[in-house]
């Protein structure tokens, strides 16, 4: 065996070049880091100049706090930061930067020049080339800092080869520019390409910033703003109503503590919250901003801080879903309310209006009580039409009971007298519950599909589905994979046939919670199969349904609403102010 050592510690220059690659992989990462620094410096105005796609030069000018000469001397050294002094601080990060790696990485990858002034009078400038200071001295400078990065990767030719065309690099940087600008609407942002001002985002409200940054999405007045606050975090969601429909989730943007992140679960939360309004295969556009107590998040797991570990993610998920549902529920109030869900006709882009119509049809009335009652003559038409007979039955060992069926009212409710109460039974909800329980307790009969349904989804979702194929099979949904890796539904129970879109939609928008999918599917299938409000029901069916209702251990529909209203004799006397 050779005595010679094969392992050696890398020299500083090589090590810093490797580290640089972690933080800076293309021009847009430089733009991201320089914007972060300007934001951390408290700037109220930030300008970004890109020349030659940023490969020739990236220059960021801010009017922030600037640096002293002493700080300028060391700001580009590895691990030099003013934002963190001990490891404990890592759990209380309020700034965008904290690792002191950006300027060091840039200095190792390009020619770097910084001029800075704390007061707008005396300023200092430094030039670094190939990691070495080539110039340092006093200069005239405005308050703030100008950082110029030239010839990116000129000392890392292997990496330079991976840079794309100037147009593609510009496009990636522009995306970063808008992403950052979105999180800081109080700051004015300008973007100059080849010296020409191409984007001007003046400081203003968050709504205005989103509309300014994404003008093709929707005008400012269409945006809804939903807020929710909980212990340790707050949530703000902006979305341009149901008339803006996307074919994928790409326009759902998530920010945690002002950083754009990729967190699939939160994208899903937005989809769930609005799922009633976006039929199968369509998605909302939305901007979700979450502020979390810094001790509950860890951004130190990804070099570009694109990923985050969030301690109470499930709770936040729930908050987002509920806040959206509640907001949309509130907006279903009758027309005339000022903040109606639907914009005035002239505000709806004509090409998309079909979605609004379709969505509107799926709404159920806000509250049954607000619906005008059917004319009295009709509603009591079959009440007491035959002499009511007493029905005896034994629903369960604990209960022995008789009831008297009195008839149907409003084509929706069954009336029945039992013991000392009048029961007003919701025929739809009751039958829905019955079918729901039936589905849960029986083995599904599986039918081969003539044309298999392809499951078009993102790779994360695909993984989730693949992990639970056997569970889907248990409820009769047989999912297979073709030779190209495409997942498809090969067979399913006939009770789901009418729910093809729901099945696909639930599959592709899931977060891996199989039980939730199962419950939702059974609830929807039961709903489809049950009598509808408005269906006339003959005597035998009514008796049969009432027996089932009284035999249920939990008289609530799959969504938790009660199946009947019980009016006791005492209560009735009280209502009519009778004493005997
Ligand atoms: P980090 O942001 O993680 O601290 P950087 O390498 O990005 O690390 O920056 C190092 C330090 O240089 C910062 O902590 C800050 O003190 C200073 N600095 C960088 N850019 C600016 C700027 N635009 N204005 C003021 N100070 C800056
Ligand atoms: Mg930084």
Coordinates of C-alpha atoms and ligand atoms in Angstrom, one line a residue:
X1 CA 0.0 0.0 0.0
X2 CA 1.3 3.4 -0.9
X3 CA 2.4 5.6 2.0
X4 CA 1.3 8.6 0.0
X5 CA -1.8 10.5 1.1
X6 CA -4.6 10.7 -1.4
X7 CA -6.8 13.0 0.5
X8 CA -5.7 16.6 0.9
X9 CA -7.3 19.8 2.0
X10 CA -8.2 22.0 -0.9
X11 CA -6.4 25.4 -1.2
X12 CA -8.5 28.4 -0.4
X13 CA -9.0 29.6 -4.0
X14 CA -10.2 26.2 -5.2
X15 CA -12.5 25.8 -2.2
X16 CA -14.0 29.2 -2.7
X17 CA -14.7 28.5 -6.3
X18 CA -16.5 25.3 -5.4
X19 CA -18.5 27.2 -2.7
X20 CA -19.2 29.9 -5.3
X21 CA -20.9 27.4 -7.5
X22 CA -23.4 26.6 -4.7
X23 CA -24.6 30.1 -4.5
X24 CA -24.0 31.5 -8.0
X25 CA -24.9 29.3 -10.9
X26 CA -26.0 31.8 -13.4
X27 CA -26.6 35.5 -13.9
X28 CA -30.0 35.5 -12.2
X29 CA -28.4 34.2 -9.0
X30 CA -26.2 37.2 -8.9
X31 CA -29.2 39.5 -9.5
X32 CA -31.0 37.7 -6.6
X33 CA -28.1 38.1 -4.2
X34 CA -27.5 41.7 -5.0
X35 CA -31.2 42.6 -4.7
X36 CA -31.2 40.8 -1.3
X37 CA -28.3 42.9 -0.2
X38 CA -29.9 46.2 -1.3
X39 CA -33.1 45.2 0.4
X40 CA -31.2 44.3 3.6
X41 CA -29.5 47.7 3.4
X42 CA -32.9 49.4 3.8
X43 CA -33.0 50.8 0.3
X44 CA -36.3 52.5 -0.8
X45 CA -35.2 52.5 -4.5
X46 CA -33.3 49.8 -6.3
X47 CA -32.2 49.8 -10.0
X48 CA -30.9 46.8 -11.8
X49 CA -28.9 47.2 -15.0
X50 CA -28.2 44.2 -17.3
X51 CA -25.8 44.3 -20.2
X52 CA -25.4 41.4 -22.6
X53 CA -27.9 39.3 -20.6
X54 CA -26.0 40.2 -17.4
X55 CA -23.0 38.1 -18.7
X56 CA -21.1 41.3 -19.6
X57 CA -22.3 43.3 -16.6
X58 CA -24.9 43.2 -13.8
X59 CA -25.1 46.5 -11.9
X60 CA -27.4 47.0 -8.9
X61 CA -27.7 50.5 -7.4
X62 CA -29.4 51.2 -4.1
X63 CA -30.0 54.1 -1.8
X64 CA -29.6 52.0 1.4
X65 CA -27.3 52.5 4.4
X66 CA -24.0 52.0 2.5
X67 CA -20.9 50.7 4.1
X68 CA -18.0 52.2 6.0
X69 CA -14.5 51.9 4.6
X70 CA -13.7 49.2 7.1
X71 CA -16.7 47.1 6.1
X72 CA -16.0 47.6 2.4
X73 CA -12.5 46.2 3.0
X74 CA -13.9 42.8 4.2
X75 CA -17.4 42.5 2.8
X76 CA -16.2 40.2 -0.1
X77 CA -14.3 37.8 2.1
X78 CA -15.9 34.3 2.8
X79 CA -18.3 34.3 5.7
X80 CA -18.2 38.0 6.2
X81 CA -21.6 39.3 7.2
X82 CA -23.1 42.0 9.4
X83 CA -26.3 40.0 9.8
X84 CA -25.3 37.1 11.9
X85 CA -22.8 36.9 14.7
X86 CA -23.5 33.5 16.3
X87 CA -25.1 30.2 15.3
X88 CA -28.1 31.0 17.6
X89 CA -28.9 33.9 15.3
X90 CA -29.7 31.4 12.6
X91 CA -33.0 30.8 14.3
X92 CA -34.0 34.4 14.3
X93 CA -33.3 35.7 10.8
X94 CA -35.0 38.8 9.8
X95 CA -32.8 39.7 6.8
X96 CA -32.6 38.2 3.3
X97 CA -28.9 37.4 3.6
X98 CA -27.2 35.8 6.5
X99 CA -24.4 33.5 5.4
X100 CA -21.9 36.1 4.2
X101 CA -21.4 34.0 1.0
X102 CA -22.8 36.1 -1.8
X103 CA -20.1 38.7 -2.3
X104 CA -17.4 36.2 -1.7
X105 CA -18.8 33.8 -4.3
X106 CA -19.2 36.6 -6.8
X107 CA -15.7 37.8 -6.1
X108 CA -14.5 34.3 -6.9
X109 CA -16.5 34.1 -10.1
X110 CA -16.2 37.5 -11.8
X111 CA -14.8 41.0 -11.7
X112 CA -16.4 42.9 -8.8
X113 CA -16.5 46.6 -8.2
X114 CA -18.3 48.3 -5.3
X115 CA -18.7 51.9 -4.5
X116 CA -20.5 52.9 -1.4
X117 CA -21.3 55.8 0.8
X118 CA -23.1 56.0 4.2
X119 CA -23.9 59.7 3.9
X120 CA -23.8 60.7 0.2
X121 CA -20.7 62.8 0.8
X122 CA -17.6 60.6 1.4
X123 CA -17.6 57.4 -0.5
X124 CA -15.2 54.5 -1.1
X125 CA -14.7 52.2 -4.0
X126 CA -13.0 48.8 -4.3
X127 CA -12.2 46.7 -7.3
X128 CA -11.6 43.0 -7.0
X129 CA -10.3 40.9 -9.9
X130 CA -9.5 37.2 -9.6
X131 CA -10.2 37.3 -5.9
X132 CA -7.6 40.1 -5.4
X133 CA -8.1 43.7 -4.6
X134 CA -6.8 45.8 -7.5
X135 CA -8.0 49.2 -6.4
X136 CA -9.2 50.8 -3.2
X137 CA -9.8 54.4 -2.4
X138 CA -12.1 57.4 -1.7
X139 CA -14.5 58.3 -4.5
X140 CA -17.5 60.6 -4.9
X141 CA -20.7 58.6 -4.4
X142 CA -24.4 59.0 -3.6
X143 CA -25.7 57.6 -0.4
X144 CA -26.1 53.9 -0.9
X145 CA -24.2 51.3 -2.8
X146 CA -23.4 50.4 -6.4
X147 CA -22.3 46.9 -7.1
X148 CA -21.0 46.0 -10.5
X149 CA -20.3 42.4 -11.6
X150 CA -18.5 42.0 -14.9
X151 CA -17.6 39.0 -17.1
X152 CA -19.4 36.4 -14.9
X153 CA -17.4 33.1 -14.6
X154 CA -14.5 34.5 -16.6
X155 CA -12.3 32.6 -14.1
X156 CA -14.6 29.5 -14.2
X157 CA -14.7 28.6 -17.9
X158 CA -16.4 25.3 -17.2
X159 CA -19.3 27.1 -15.6
X160 CA -19.3 29.8 -18.2
X161 CA -20.1 27.2 -20.8
X162 CA -23.4 26.5 -19.0
X163 CA -24.6 30.0 -19.3
X164 CA -27.5 30.2 -21.8
X165 CA -28.0 32.9 -24.5
X166 CA -28.1 36.5 -23.4
X167 CA -31.9 36.5 -24.0
X168 CA -32.4 33.4 -21.9
X169 CA -30.2 34.8 -19.1
X170 CA -32.1 38.1 -19.2
X171 CA -35.4 36.3 -19.0
X172 CA -34.3 34.4 -15.9
X173 CA -33.0 37.6 -14.2
X174 CA -36.3 39.4 -15.1
X175 CA -38.2 36.6 -13.3
X176 CA -36.0 37.1 -10.2
X177 CA -36.5 40.8 -10.4
X178 CA -40.3 40.5 -10.4
X179 CA -40.2 37.8 -7.7
X180 CA -38.3 40.1 -5.4
X181 CA -40.2 43.2 -6.2
X182 CA -43.4 41.4 -5.4
X183 CA -42.3 40.8 -1.8
X184 CA -41.3 44.4 -1.2
X185 CA -44.0 46.8 -2.6
X186 CA -42.7 49.6 -0.4
X187 CA -39.5 49.7 -2.5
X188 CA -39.4 51.3 -5.9
X189 CA -37.7 48.9 -8.5
X190 CA -36.4 49.7 -11.9
X191 CA -35.0 47.3 -14.5
X192 CA -32.7 48.6 -17.3
X193 CA -31.8 46.3 -20.2
X194 CA -28.9 47.5 -22.4
X195 CA -29.3 50.9 -20.7
X196 CA -33.0 51.2 -21.4
X197 CA -35.6 51.4 -18.7
X198 CA -37.9 48.4 -19.3
X199 CA -39.7 48.0 -16.0
X200 CA -40.7 50.6 -13.5
X201 CA -42.4 49.5 -10.4
X202 CA -43.2 52.5 -8.1
X203 CA -43.7 51.9 -4.4
X204 CA -47.3 51.3 -3.5
X205 CA -49.8 48.7 -2.2
X206 CA -49.2 45.0 -2.5
X207 CA -52.2 44.7 -4.8
X208 CA -50.8 47.4 -7.1
X209 CA -47.4 45.9 -7.1
X210 CA -48.8 42.5 -8.2
X211 CA -50.9 44.1 -11.0
X212 CA -47.9 46.2 -12.1
X213 CA -45.5 43.2 -12.1
X214 CA -48.0 40.8 -13.8
X215 CA -50.0 43.1 -16.1
X216 CA -51.1 40.3 -18.4
X217 CA -52.7 38.4 -15.5
X218 CA -55.4 40.9 -14.4
X219 CA -56.0 44.5 -13.6
X220 CA -55.6 45.7 -10.0
X221 CA -59.4 46.0 -9.3
X222 CA -60.0 42.3 -9.9
X223 CA -57.8 41.1 -7.1
X224 CA -59.3 39.7 -3.9
X225 CA -57.3 40.1 -0.8
X226 CA -57.7 37.5 2.0
X227 CA -56.0 37.8 5.4
X228 CA -55.7 35.3 8.2
X229 CA -53.7 35.6 11.4
X230 CA -52.8 32.8 13.8
X231 CA -50.3 32.3 16.6
X232 CA -46.8 32.5 15.1
X233 CA -47.8 33.3 11.6
X234 CA -50.0 35.4 9.3
X235 CA -51.2 34.8 5.8
X236 CA -52.1 37.2 3.0
X237 CA -53.5 35.8 -0.2
X238 CA -54.2 37.8 -3.4
X239 CA -55.9 36.3 -6.4
X240 CA -57.6 37.8 -9.4
X241 CA -61.0 36.2 -8.9
X242 CA -62.4 33.2 -10.6
X243 CA -62.4 34.7 -14.1
X244 CA -58.7 34.2 -14.4
X245 CA -58.2 30.6 -15.2
X246 CA -54.9 28.8 -15.7
X247 CA -54.1 25.4 -17.2
X248 CA -51.4 24.7 -14.6
X249 CA -50.2 25.8 -11.2
X250 CA -47.4 28.0 -12.5
X251 CA -49.1 31.2 -11.5
X252 CA -49.5 30.3 -7.9
X253 CA -46.6 32.0 -6.1
X254 CA -45.6 31.3 -2.6
X255 CA -43.6 33.6 -0.3
X256 CA -42.4 32.8 3.2
X257 CA -40.9 35.7 5.1
X258 CA -40.6 37.6 1.8
X259 CA -38.7 34.9 0.0
X260 CA -40.2 33.1 -3.0
X261 CA -40.2 29.4 -2.3
X262 CA -41.2 26.2 -3.9
X263 CA -43.5 24.5 -1.4
X264 CA -45.9 22.2 -3.1
X265 CA -48.1 21.7 0.0
X266 CA -48.9 25.4 0.0
X267 CA -49.6 25.5 -3.7
X268 CA -52.0 22.7 -3.0
X269 CA -53.6 24.6 -0.2
X270 CA -54.5 27.4 -2.5
X271 CA -55.9 24.9 -5.0
X272 CA -58.0 23.2 -2.4
X273 CA -59.3 26.5 -1.0
X274 CA -60.5 27.5 -4.4
X275 CA -61.2 24.1 -5.9
X276 CA -65.0 24.6 -6.0
X277 CA -64.5 27.4 -8.4
X278 CA -61.9 25.8 -10.7
X279 CA -63.3 22.8 -12.5
X280 CA -61.2 19.8 -13.4
X281 CA -57.8 20.7 -14.9
X282 CA -58.0 24.4 -14.3
X283 CA -56.2 26.3 -11.7
X284 CA -56.3 29.8 -10.1
X285 CA -53.6 32.4 -10.2
X286 CA -52.7 33.4 -6.7
X287 CA -50.0 35.1 -4.6
X288 CA -49.6 33.7 -1.1
X289 CA -47.5 35.6 1.4
X290 CA -46.8 34.0 4.7
X291 CA -45.0 35.7 7.6
X292 CA -43.7 33.2 10.1
X293 CA -42.0 33.7 13.4
X294 CA -38.3 33.2 12.3
X295 CA -37.8 30.6 15.0
X296 CA -40.3 28.3 13.3
X297 CA -38.6 28.3 9.9
X298 CA -35.2 27.2 8.6
X299 CA -34.0 28.7 5.3
X300 CA -30.5 27.3 5.8
X301 CA -31.2 24.1 3.8
X302 CA -30.8 25.3 0.3
X303 CA -28.0 27.4 -1.2
X304 CA -30.4 29.7 -3.0
X305 CA -32.9 29.7 0.0
X306 CA -35.5 28.3 -2.4
X307 CA -36.6 25.6 0.1
X308 CA -37.6 26.0 3.6
X309 CA -38.4 23.8 6.6
X310 CA -41.5 25.0 8.2
X311 CA -42.4 23.6 11.6
X312 CA -46.2 24.1 11.5
X313 CA -46.8 23.5 7.9
X314 CA -50.0 21.4 8.3
X315 CA -51.6 24.2 10.4
X316 CA -50.7 26.8 7.9
X317 CA -52.1 24.6 5.1
X318 CA -55.4 24.4 7.0
X319 CA -55.4 28.1 7.6
X320 CA -55.0 28.9 3.9
X321 CA -57.7 26.5 2.8
X322 CA -60.1 27.7 5.4
X323 CA -59.4 31.4 4.8
X324 CA -60.1 31.0 1.1
X325 CA -63.2 28.9 1.5
X326 CA -64.6 31.3 4.0
X327 CA -63.8 34.2 1.9
X328 CA -65.5 32.6 -1.1
X329 CA -68.5 31.6 1.0
X330 CA -68.9 35.2 2.1
X331 CA -68.7 36.4 -1.4
X332 CA -71.7 34.2 -2.4
X333 CA -74.0 36.6 -0.6
X334 CA -76.8 37.8 -2.8
X335 CA -76.1 40.3 -5.6
X336 CA -75.9 43.9 -4.6
X337 CA -73.2 43.3 -2.0
X338 CA -70.3 45.6 -2.9
X339 CA -67.5 43.0 -2.9
X340 CA -69.3 40.4 -5.1
X341 CA -67.3 37.4 -6.3
X342 CA -68.2 38.2 -9.8
X343 CA -66.9 41.4 -11.4
X344 CA -69.3 43.5 -13.4
X345 CA -69.8 42.1 -16.9
X346 CA -67.6 44.5 -18.6
X347 CA -64.7 43.5 -16.4
X348 CA -64.8 39.9 -17.4
X349 CA -62.5 39.0 -20.2
X350 CA -64.9 37.6 -22.8
X351 CA -62.9 34.6 -23.7
X352 CA -63.0 33.3 -20.2
X353 CA -66.5 34.0 -19.2
X354 CA -67.6 30.4 -19.7
X355 CA -65.7 29.4 -16.6
X356 CA -67.5 32.0 -14.5
X357 CA -70.8 30.7 -15.8
X358 CA -69.9 27.2 -15.2
X359 CA -68.7 27.9 -11.7
X360 CA -71.8 29.8 -10.9
X361 CA -74.0 26.9 -11.7
X362 CA -72.2 24.7 -9.3
X363 CA -73.0 27.0 -6.3
X364 CA -75.6 25.9 -3.9
X365 CA -77.7 28.6 -2.4
X366 CA -76.0 30.3 0.5
X367 CA -78.6 29.3 3.1
X368 CA -81.7 27.2 2.6
X369 CA -83.6 29.6 4.9
X370 CA -83.0 32.5 2.5
X371 CA -84.7 30.6 -0.3
X372 CA -88.4 31.7 -0.9
X373 CA -90.7 28.9 0.2
X374 CA -92.8 27.2 -2.4
X375 CA -96.4 28.3 -2.7
X376 CA -98.4 26.9 0.3
X377 CA -101.0 25.1 -1.9
X378 CA -98.3 23.0 -3.6
X379 CA -96.1 22.4 -0.7
X380 CA -98.8 20.7 1.4
X381 CA -100.3 18.9 -1.5
X382 CA -99.4 15.5 -0.5
X383 CA -99.4 16.1 3.2
X384 CA -102.0 13.9 4.8
X385 CA -103.3 12.9 1.5
X386 CA -103.7 9.3 2.7
X387 CA -104.6 8.5 6.2
X388 CA -101.2 8.4 7.8
X389 CA -100.3 5.0 9.2
X390 CA -98.1 4.1 12.0
X391 CA -94.9 2.4 11.0
X392 CA -93.2 0.2 13.5
X393 CA -89.7 -0.9 13.1
X394 CA -86.7 -1.9 15.0
X395 CA -83.6 -0.1 13.7
X396 CA -81.1 -1.2 16.3
X397 CA -81.1 -3.3 19.4
X398 CA -81.1 -0.2 21.6
X399 CA -84.0 1.5 19.9
X400 CA -87.5 0.2 19.4
X401 CA -89.6 2.8 17.7
X402 CA -92.6 3.7 15.8
X403 CA -93.2 6.8 13.7
X404 CA -96.0 8.2 11.7
X405 CA -95.1 9.5 8.2
X406 CA -97.0 12.7 7.5
X407 CA -95.8 13.6 4.0
X408 CA -93.4 15.6 2.0
X409 CA -93.1 19.4 2.0
X410 CA -91.4 21.8 -0.3
X411 CA -90.5 18.8 -2.5
X412 CA -87.5 18.5 -0.2
X413 CA -88.4 17.5 3.3
X414 CA -90.2 14.5 4.8
X415 CA -92.4 15.1 7.9
X416 CA -92.8 12.5 10.5
X417 CA -94.1 12.3 14.0
X418 CA -92.2 10.2 16.5
X419 CA -92.7 10.1 20.2
X420 CA -93.2 13.7 21.3
X421 CA -91.6 15.3 18.4
X422 CA -92.1 16.4 14.8
X423 CA -89.2 15.6 12.6
X424 CA -88.4 17.6 9.4
X425 CA -86.0 15.4 7.5
X426 CA -83.8 16.6 4.7
X427 CA -84.4 13.9 2.0
X428 CA -81.2 14.7 0.0
X429 CA -78.8 14.9 2.9
X430 CA -80.3 11.7 4.5
X431 CA -80.0 9.6 1.4
X432 CA -76.5 11.0 0.8
X433 CA -75.5 9.8 4.2
X434 CA -77.0 6.4 3.6
X435 CA -75.0 5.9 0.3
X436 CA -71.9 7.3 1.9
X437 CA -72.0 4.7 4.7
X438 CA -72.8 2.0 2.1
X439 CA -69.8 2.9 0.0
X440 CA -67.6 2.9 3.0
X441 CA -68.7 -0.5 4.2
X442 CA -68.9 -2.4 0.9
X443 CA -66.4 -3.7 -1.5
X444 CA -66.5 -1.8 -4.8
X445 CA -67.3 -3.5 -8.0
X446 CA -64.6 -2.5 -10.5
X447 CA -65.3 -1.8 -14.1
X448 CA -62.7 -1.7 -16.9
X449 CA -62.7 1.7 -18.6
X450 CA -63.2 1.6 -22.4
X451 CA -60.8 4.6 -22.7
X452 CA -58.3 4.8 -19.8
X453 CA -58.0 8.2 -18.2
X454 CA -54.5 9.7 -18.2
X455 CA -53.4 11.3 -15.0
X456 CA -51.6 14.5 -16.0
X457 CA -49.7 15.7 -12.9
X458 CA -46.5 17.0 -11.6
X459 CA -43.7 14.6 -10.6
X460 CA -44.2 15.1 -6.8
X461 CA -47.9 14.1 -7.2
X462 CA -46.9 11.2 -9.4
X463 CA -44.7 9.9 -6.6
X464 CA -47.5 10.3 -4.1
X465 CA -49.9 8.3 -6.3
X466 CA -47.4 5.6 -7.0
X467 CA -46.8 5.1 -3.3
X468 CA -50.5 4.4 -2.6
X469 CA -51.5 2.3 -5.6
X470 CA -52.8 -0.5 -3.4
X471 CA -54.9 1.9 -1.4
X472 CA -56.6 3.2 -4.6
X473 CA -57.1 -0.3 -5.7
X474 CA -59.0 -1.0 -2.4
X475 CA -61.6 1.6 -3.3
X476 CA -61.7 0.3 -6.8
X477 CA -59.6 2.8 -8.6
X478 CA -57.0 0.8 -10.6
X479 CA -54.1 2.9 -11.6
X480 CA -51.5 1.6 -14.0
X481 CA -48.4 2.9 -15.7
X482 CA -47.7 2.7 -19.5
X483 CA -44.4 2.1 -21.1
X484 CA -43.6 5.8 -21.2
X485 CA -44.2 6.2 -17.5
X486 CA -47.6 7.9 -17.9
X487 CA -50.0 7.0 -15.1
X488 CA -53.6 6.2 -16.1
X489 CA -56.8 5.0 -14.5
X490 CA -57.6 1.6 -16.0
X491 CA -60.7 0.7 -14.1
X492 CA -63.0 2.1 -11.4
X493 CA -66.4 1.5 -9.7
X494 CA -69.4 2.6 -11.7
X495 CA -70.4 5.0 -8.9
X496 CA -67.4 7.1 -9.9
X497 CA -68.2 7.1 -13.7
X498 CA -70.0 10.4 -13.5
X499 CA -67.3 11.8 -11.4
X500 CA -64.4 11.4 -13.8
X501 CA -63.3 15.0 -13.5
X502 CA -63.6 14.9 -9.7
X503 CA -61.6 11.8 -9.5
X504 CA -58.8 13.2 -11.7
X505 CA -58.9 16.5 -10.0
X506 CA -58.6 15.0 -6.5
X507 CA -55.8 12.8 -7.6
X508 CA -53.7 15.5 -9.2
X509 CA -54.3 18.2 -6.5
X510 CA -53.6 15.9 -3.6
X511 CA -51.0 16.2 -0.8
X512 CA -50.8 12.5 -0.2
X513 CA -53.7 12.3 2.2
X514 CA -55.5 9.3 0.9
X515 CA -58.2 9.2 3.5
X516 CA -59.2 12.7 2.5
X517 CA -59.5 11.7 -1.1
X518 CA -61.5 8.6 -0.3
X519 CA -64.0 10.6 1.9
X520 CA -64.3 13.3 -0.7
X521 CA -65.0 10.8 -3.5
X522 CA -67.5 8.8 -1.5
X523 CA -69.2 12.0 -0.4
X524 CA -69.5 13.3 -4.0
X525 CA -70.6 9.9 -5.4
X526 CA -73.2 9.7 -2.6
X527 CA -74.4 13.2 -3.4
X528 CA -74.8 12.3 -7.1
X529 CA -76.8 9.2 -6.3
X530 CA -79.1 10.7 -3.6
X531 CA -82.6 12.1 -4.2
X532 CA -82.3 15.8 -5.0
X533 CA -84.2 18.5 -3.3
X534 CA -87.2 18.9 -5.6
X535 CA -87.6 15.2 -6.3
X536 CA -91.0 13.9 -5.4
X537 CA -90.7 10.7 -3.3
X538 CA -93.3 8.0 -3.2
X539 CA -94.7 6.6 0.1
X540 CA -92.6 3.4 0.2
X541 CA -89.3 5.2 -0.5
X542 CA -90.1 7.8 2.1
X543 CA -90.8 5.2 4.8
X544 CA -87.7 3.3 3.8
X545 CA -85.5 6.5 4.1
X546 CA -87.0 7.6 7.4
X547 CA -86.3 4.1 8.9
X548 CA -82.7 4.4 7.7
X549 CA -82.3 7.9 9.2
X550 CA -83.6 6.8 12.6
X551 CA -81.2 3.9 12.5
X552 CA -78.2 6.0 11.9
X553 CA -75.8 6.4 14.8
X554 CA -74.7 9.8 13.5
X555 CA -77.5 11.7 11.8
X556 CA -75.3 14.1 9.8
X557 CA -74.5 14.3 6.2
X558 CA -70.9 13.5 5.0
X559 CA -70.1 17.2 5.2
X560 CA -71.4 17.4 8.7
X561 CA -74.7 19.1 8.3
X562 CA -77.7 17.7 10.3
X563 CA -80.1 15.4 8.6
X564 CA -83.2 16.6 10.3
X565 CA -84.8 19.2 12.5
X566 CA -86.5 18.0 15.6
X567 CA -89.4 20.1 16.9
X568 CA -90.5 18.9 20.3
X569 CA -94.1 19.2 21.5
X570 CA -93.0 21.4 24.4
X571 CA -91.1 23.6 22.0
X572 CA -94.1 23.9 19.8
X573 CA -96.3 24.8 22.7
X574 CA -93.8 27.4 23.8
X575 CA -93.6 28.9 20.3
X576 CA -97.4 29.2 20.1
X577 CA -97.5 30.5 23.7
X578 CA -99.7 27.8 24.9
X579 CA -99.6 26.4 28.4
X580 CA -101.6 23.2 28.0
Ligands
LIG1 P1 -24.8 38.4 3.6 O1 -25.8 39.2 2.9 O2 -25.2 37.0 3.8 O3 -24.5 39.1 4.9 P2 -23.1 39.1 1.5 O4 -21.8 38.5 1.0 O5 -24.2 39.2 0.6 O6 -23.5 38.3 2.8 O7 -22.7 40.5 2.0 C1 -21.7 40.7 3.0 C2 -21.9 42.0 3.8 O8 -21.7 43.1 2.9 C3 -23.3 42.2 4.3 O9 -23.6 41.5 5.5 C4 -23.5 43.7 4.4 O10 -23.0 44.1 5.6 C5 -22.5 44.2 3.3 N1 -23.3 44.6 2.1 C6 -23.4 43.9 0.9 N2 -24.1 44.6 0.0 C7 -24.5 45.7 0.6 C8 -25.3 46.8 0.2 N3 -25.9 46.9 -1.0 N4 -25.5 47.9 1.1 C9 -24.9 47.8 2.3 N5 -24.1 46.8 2.8 C10 -24.0 45.8 1.9
LIG2 MG1 -26.3 38.9 0.9

